[in-house]
Amino acid sequence: MKQFTAGSNEEGMRLSRFVEKVTTGLPAGLMYRSFRAKRIKVNGRRAAPDARLKAGDLIELYLNDEFFAPAPARPTRRPPKVTVVYEDEAIAVLYKPAHLLCHSDKTGDASLVEGFCAYLAQKGGYRPEEEQAFAPALCNRLDRGTEGLVIAAKTYPALREMNEAIRQGLVHKEYLTITCGVPPQGRHTAYLRHDEKANRVTVRPDAAPGYKESITEVTVLKTAGPFALCRIGLITGRTHQIRAHLAFLGAPVLGDVKYGSRRLNERTGCKTQALCAQRLCFDPLPETGSLRGLSGREIALKQPAILKQFEALAAGPAGKTQR
């Protein structure tokens, strides 16, 4: 049996999530059988998996010692340095360069979240050895090839509140992109289906089983030959939404090897998708919660590299050639 005392970063956390975080290799089926058998208790009483913890709660886990064994050590690697665009006591907005992962994957490459944890640890704002079930986390993610702004939470209450604000549509994301061809302006609706195995999206114009509605707002800012600099507003947030939807509209993102124009990618030598999460706008948020510092605020990259990229294209032979 192991005992834990919930701290401030476990305030509001689901009990099942806490159990998953403090155990190693515990099968989900066994965990839920342990709940039914009263082998997981809070303050000496039986508790449900969806019970919300409060700071100071005593959690007792009557589980075999094997499930509390230390997790296998990960290979040591230097975490990437992070660029902080905005920061308060609960939330940070980070800049993610292209090619950096948001979260580690099977490649084993370093990730933005590792860099964020290292940054907080160096400042004394995060002590991994003192935390039981929480680690600083990202609230949204970008594809590996996309650069731009990512929201990160320092505390569990901030993570929970930001995820809810995003779910309610209180956080608005704007992107800049360079397209091959000029897309039609306005708000466009299509339906997307993500094949997780192939990590590829298919798009169709009308609803169908397995397809999710995708709404993308397109504003063309400038054109140069076969290229357009566009501002993109995400009304929904689907996997590969901008890249797949723009390709469906006949104007794929420059440098996109999955949905893009091979001819123009090779012609320009662009091997990285020209897509930047450039601006975050927050609606009025509760003044008493973790997000009060972001209420009504706009956070933007002032001189994103994509603007210079478009200027270079416009000045070069490819940008001067008319379609």
PDB file of N, CA and C in Angstrom, residues 7-18 21 49-55 89-91 120 126 131 133-137 139 152-164 290-291:
ATOM      1  N   GLY A   7      -1.310  17.750  -3.489  1.00  0.00           N
ATOM      2  CA  GLY A   7      -0.808  19.108  -3.341  1.00  0.00           C
ATOM      3  C   GLY A   7      -1.608  20.082  -4.183  1.00  0.00           C
ATOM      4  N   SER A   8      -1.115  21.305  -4.290  1.00  0.00           N
ATOM      5  CA  SER A   8      -1.850  22.332  -5.032  1.00  0.00           C
ATOM      6  C   SER A   8      -1.987  21.989  -6.508  1.00  0.00           C
ATOM      7  N   ASN A   9      -1.011  21.267  -7.056  1.00  0.00           N
ATOM      8  CA  ASN A   9      -1.085  20.910  -8.474  1.00  0.00           C
ATOM      9  C   ASN A   9      -1.956  19.686  -8.729  1.00  0.00           C
ATOM     10  N   GLU A  10      -2.485  19.082  -7.675  1.00  0.00           N
ATOM     11  CA  GLU A  10      -3.472  18.009  -7.838  1.00  0.00           C
ATOM     12  C   GLU A  10      -4.891  18.512  -7.571  1.00  0.00           C
ATOM     13  N   GLU A  11      -5.007  19.779  -7.191  1.00  0.00           N
ATOM     14  CA  GLU A  11      -6.328  20.375  -6.944  1.00  0.00           C
ATOM     15  C   GLU A  11      -7.176  20.273  -8.205  1.00  0.00           C
ATOM     16  N   GLY A  12      -8.314  19.599  -8.099  1.00  0.00           N
ATOM     17  CA  GLY A  12      -9.219  19.463  -9.226  1.00  0.00           C
ATOM     18  C   GLY A  12      -8.900  18.324 -10.170  1.00  0.00           C
ATOM     19  N   MET A  13      -7.825  17.588  -9.938  1.00  0.00           N
ATOM     20  CA  MET A  13      -7.450  16.484 -10.827  1.00  0.00           C
ATOM     21  C   MET A  13      -8.355  15.284 -10.588  1.00  0.00           C
ATOM     22  N   ARG A  14      -8.747  14.599 -11.675  1.00  0.00           N
ATOM     23  CA  ARG A  14      -9.511  13.359 -11.532  1.00  0.00           C
ATOM     24  C   ARG A  14      -8.666  12.315 -10.813  1.00  0.00           C
ATOM     25  N   LEU A  15      -9.296  11.571  -9.924  1.00  0.00           N
ATOM     26  CA  LEU A  15      -8.576  10.558  -9.160  1.00  0.00           C
ATOM     27  C   LEU A  15      -7.961   9.515 -10.084  1.00  0.00           C
ATOM     28  N   SER A  16      -8.676   9.103 -11.126  1.00  0.00           N
ATOM     29  CA  SER A  16      -8.134   8.100 -12.044  1.00  0.00           C
ATOM     30  C   SER A  16      -6.870   8.615 -12.725  1.00  0.00           C
ATOM     31  N   ARG A  17      -6.856   9.891 -13.074  1.00  0.00           N
ATOM     32  CA  ARG A  17      -5.663  10.472 -13.692  1.00  0.00           C
ATOM     33  C   ARG A  17      -4.499  10.468 -12.716  1.00  0.00           C
ATOM     34  N   PHE A  18      -4.775  10.796 -11.456  1.00  0.00           N
ATOM     35  CA  PHE A  18      -3.737  10.785 -10.432  1.00  0.00           C
ATOM     36  C   PHE A  18      -3.138   9.386 -10.303  1.00  0.00           C
ATOM     37  N   LYS A  21      -0.816   8.553 -13.048  1.00  0.00           N
ATOM     38  CA  LYS A  21       0.438   9.289 -13.001  1.00  0.00           C
ATOM     39  C   LYS A  21       1.415   8.741 -11.967  1.00  0.00           C
ATOM     40  N   PRO A  49     -13.666   6.841  -9.740  1.00  0.00           N
ATOM     41  CA  PRO A  49     -12.570   7.259 -10.630  1.00  0.00           C
ATOM     42  C   PRO A  49     -12.645   8.722 -11.040  1.00  0.00           C
ATOM     43  N   ASP A  50     -13.870   9.265 -11.185  1.00  0.00           N
ATOM     44  CA  ASP A  50     -13.999  10.648 -11.642  1.00  0.00           C
ATOM     45  C   ASP A  50     -14.077  11.654 -10.494  1.00  0.00           C
ATOM     46  N   ALA A  51     -13.807  11.202  -9.272  1.00  0.00           N
ATOM     47  CA  ALA A  51     -13.779  12.126  -8.137  1.00  0.00           C
ATOM     48  C   ALA A  51     -12.668  13.152  -8.340  1.00  0.00           C
ATOM     49  N   ARG A  52     -12.927  14.389  -7.948  1.00  0.00           N
ATOM     50  CA  ARG A  52     -11.936  15.457  -8.094  1.00  0.00           C
ATOM     51  C   ARG A  52     -11.204  15.659  -6.776  1.00  0.00           C
ATOM     52  N   LEU A  53      -9.893  15.690  -6.842  1.00  0.00           N
ATOM     53  CA  LEU A  53      -9.084  15.820  -5.636  1.00  0.00           C
ATOM     54  C   LEU A  53      -9.041  17.261  -5.137  1.00  0.00           C
ATOM     55  N   LYS A  54      -8.802  17.384  -3.839  1.00  0.00           N
ATOM     56  CA  LYS A  54      -8.568  18.675  -3.223  1.00  0.00           C
ATOM     57  C   LYS A  54      -7.201  18.635  -2.547  1.00  0.00           C
ATOM     58  N   ALA A  55      -6.529  19.772  -2.510  1.00  0.00           N
ATOM     59  CA  ALA A  55      -5.235  19.839  -1.839  1.00  0.00           C
ATOM     60  C   ALA A  55      -5.390  19.366  -0.394  1.00  0.00           C
ATOM     61  N   GLU A  89       2.234  33.946 -13.749  1.00  0.00           N
ATOM     62  CA  GLU A  89       2.466  32.926 -12.717  1.00  0.00           C
ATOM     63  C   GLU A  89       1.890  31.566 -13.079  1.00  0.00           C
ATOM     64  N   ALA A  90       1.004  31.499 -14.060  1.00  0.00           N
ATOM     65  CA  ALA A  90       0.339  30.233 -14.369  1.00  0.00           C
ATOM     66  C   ALA A  90       0.543  29.763 -15.801  1.00  0.00           C
ATOM     67  N   ILE A  91       0.724  30.693 -16.730  1.00  0.00           N
ATOM     68  CA  ILE A  91       0.736  30.377 -18.156  1.00  0.00           C
ATOM     69  C   ILE A  91       1.968  30.991 -18.817  1.00  0.00           C
ATOM     70  N   LEU A 120      11.596  25.979 -16.507  1.00  0.00           N
ATOM     71  CA  LEU A 120      10.968  26.241 -15.210  1.00  0.00           C
ATOM     72  C   LEU A 120      11.810  25.702 -14.065  1.00  0.00           C
ATOM     73  N   TYR A 126       9.642  24.823 -10.940  1.00  0.00           N
ATOM     74  CA  TYR A 126       9.191  23.437 -11.080  1.00  0.00           C
ATOM     75  C   TYR A 126      10.243  22.531 -10.473  1.00  0.00           C
ATOM     76  N   GLU A 131       6.942  16.845  -7.173  1.00  0.00           N
ATOM     77  CA  GLU A 131       5.639  16.650  -7.803  1.00  0.00           C
ATOM     78  C   GLU A 131       5.283  15.168  -7.849  1.00  0.00           C
ATOM     79  N   ALA A 133       2.100  13.938  -9.438  1.00  0.00           N
ATOM     80  CA  ALA A 133       1.307  13.536 -10.602  1.00  0.00           C
ATOM     81  C   ALA A 133       1.236  14.596 -11.690  1.00  0.00           C
ATOM     82  N   PHE A 134       1.883  15.744 -11.502  1.00  0.00           N
ATOM     83  CA  PHE A 134       1.763  16.803 -12.496  1.00  0.00           C
ATOM     84  C   PHE A 134       3.129  17.222 -13.010  1.00  0.00           C
ATOM     85  N   ALA A 135       3.187  17.472 -14.309  1.00  0.00           N
ATOM     86  CA  ALA A 135       4.347  18.102 -14.932  1.00  0.00           C
ATOM     87  C   ALA A 135       3.834  19.214 -15.819  1.00  0.00           C
ATOM     88  N   PRO A 136       4.550  20.319 -15.945  1.00  0.00           N
ATOM     89  CA  PRO A 136       4.125  21.379 -16.853  1.00  0.00           C
ATOM     90  C   PRO A 136       3.798  20.808 -18.231  1.00  0.00           C
ATOM     91  N   ALA A 137       2.765  21.355 -18.864  1.00  0.00           N
ATOM     92  CA  ALA A 137       2.240  20.735 -20.082  1.00  0.00           C
ATOM     93  C   ALA A 137       1.865  21.791 -21.112  1.00  0.00           C
ATOM     94  N   CYS A 139      -0.809  23.230 -23.879  1.00  0.00           N
ATOM     95  CA  CYS A 139      -2.270  23.260 -24.004  1.00  0.00           C
ATOM     96  C   CYS A 139      -2.726  23.109 -25.449  1.00  0.00           C
ATOM     97  N   ALA A 152       1.493  27.097 -22.907  1.00  0.00           N
ATOM     98  CA  ALA A 152       1.974  26.108 -21.939  1.00  0.00           C
ATOM     99  C   ALA A 152       1.469  26.467 -20.545  1.00  0.00           C
ATOM    100  N   ALA A 153       1.121  25.442 -19.765  1.00  0.00           N
ATOM    101  CA  ALA A 153       0.598  25.646 -18.403  1.00  0.00           C
ATOM    102  C   ALA A 153       1.637  25.232 -17.376  1.00  0.00           C
ATOM    103  N   LYS A 154       1.788  26.058 -16.347  1.00  0.00           N
ATOM    104  CA  LYS A 154       2.721  25.755 -15.273  1.00  0.00           C
ATOM    105  C   LYS A 154       2.081  24.935 -14.163  1.00  0.00           C
ATOM    106  N   THR A 155       0.748  25.011 -14.043  1.00  0.00           N
ATOM    107  CA  THR A 155       0.036  24.335 -12.961  1.00  0.00           C
ATOM    108  C   THR A 155      -1.137  23.545 -13.535  1.00  0.00           C
ATOM    109  N   TYR A 156      -1.611  22.571 -12.747  1.00  0.00           N
ATOM    110  CA  TYR A 156      -2.741  21.785 -13.225  1.00  0.00           C
ATOM    111  C   TYR A 156      -4.021  22.616 -13.334  1.00  0.00           C
ATOM    112  N   PRO A 157      -4.336  23.495 -12.356  1.00  0.00           N
ATOM    113  CA  PRO A 157      -5.524  24.342 -12.538  1.00  0.00           C
ATOM    114  C   PRO A 157      -5.447  25.175 -13.817  1.00  0.00           C
ATOM    115  N   ALA A 158      -4.268  25.705 -14.135  1.00  0.00           N
ATOM    116  CA  ALA A 158      -4.124  26.502 -15.359  1.00  0.00           C
ATOM    117  C   ALA A 158      -4.328  25.638 -16.598  1.00  0.00           C
ATOM    118  N   LEU A 159      -3.811  24.419 -16.571  1.00  0.00           N
ATOM    119  CA  LEU A 159      -3.990  23.501 -17.701  1.00  0.00           C
ATOM    120  C   LEU A 159      -5.466  23.187 -17.903  1.00  0.00           C
ATOM    121  N   ARG A 160      -6.155  22.887 -16.820  1.00  0.00           N
ATOM    122  CA  ARG A 160      -7.577  22.548 -16.907  1.00  0.00           C
ATOM    123  C   ARG A 160      -8.394  23.745 -17.410  1.00  0.00           C
ATOM    124  N   GLU A 161      -8.109  24.928 -16.885  1.00  0.00           N
ATOM    125  CA  GLU A 161      -8.873  26.119 -17.285  1.00  0.00           C
ATOM    126  C   GLU A 161      -8.587  26.506 -18.740  1.00  0.00           C
ATOM    127  N   MET A 162      -7.330  26.387 -19.160  1.00  0.00           N
ATOM    128  CA  MET A 162      -7.009  26.739 -20.546  1.00  0.00           C
ATOM    129  C   MET A 162      -7.628  25.740 -21.518  1.00  0.00           C
ATOM    130  N   ASN A 163      -7.580  24.465 -21.202  1.00  0.00           N
ATOM    131  CA  ASN A 163      -8.218  23.469 -22.064  1.00  0.00           C
ATOM    132  C   ASN A 163      -9.715  23.743 -22.198  1.00  0.00           C
ATOM    133  N   GLU A 164     -10.349  24.167 -21.112  1.00  0.00           N
ATOM    134  CA  GLU A 164     -11.778  24.480 -21.157  1.00  0.00           C
ATOM    135  C   GLU A 164     -12.032  25.751 -21.978  1.00  0.00           C
ATOM    136  N   SER A 290      -6.925  31.171 -13.053  1.00  0.00           N
ATOM    137  CA  SER A 290      -5.511  31.160 -13.438  1.00  0.00           C
ATOM    138  C   SER A 290      -5.251  31.950 -14.713  1.00  0.00           C
ATOM    139  N   LEU A 291      -6.306  32.219 -15.500  1.00  0.00           N
ATOM    140  CA  LEU A 291      -6.126  32.844 -16.811  1.00  0.00           C
ATOM    141  C   LEU A 291      -6.394  34.339 -16.808  1.00  0.00           C
TER     142      LEU A 291
END
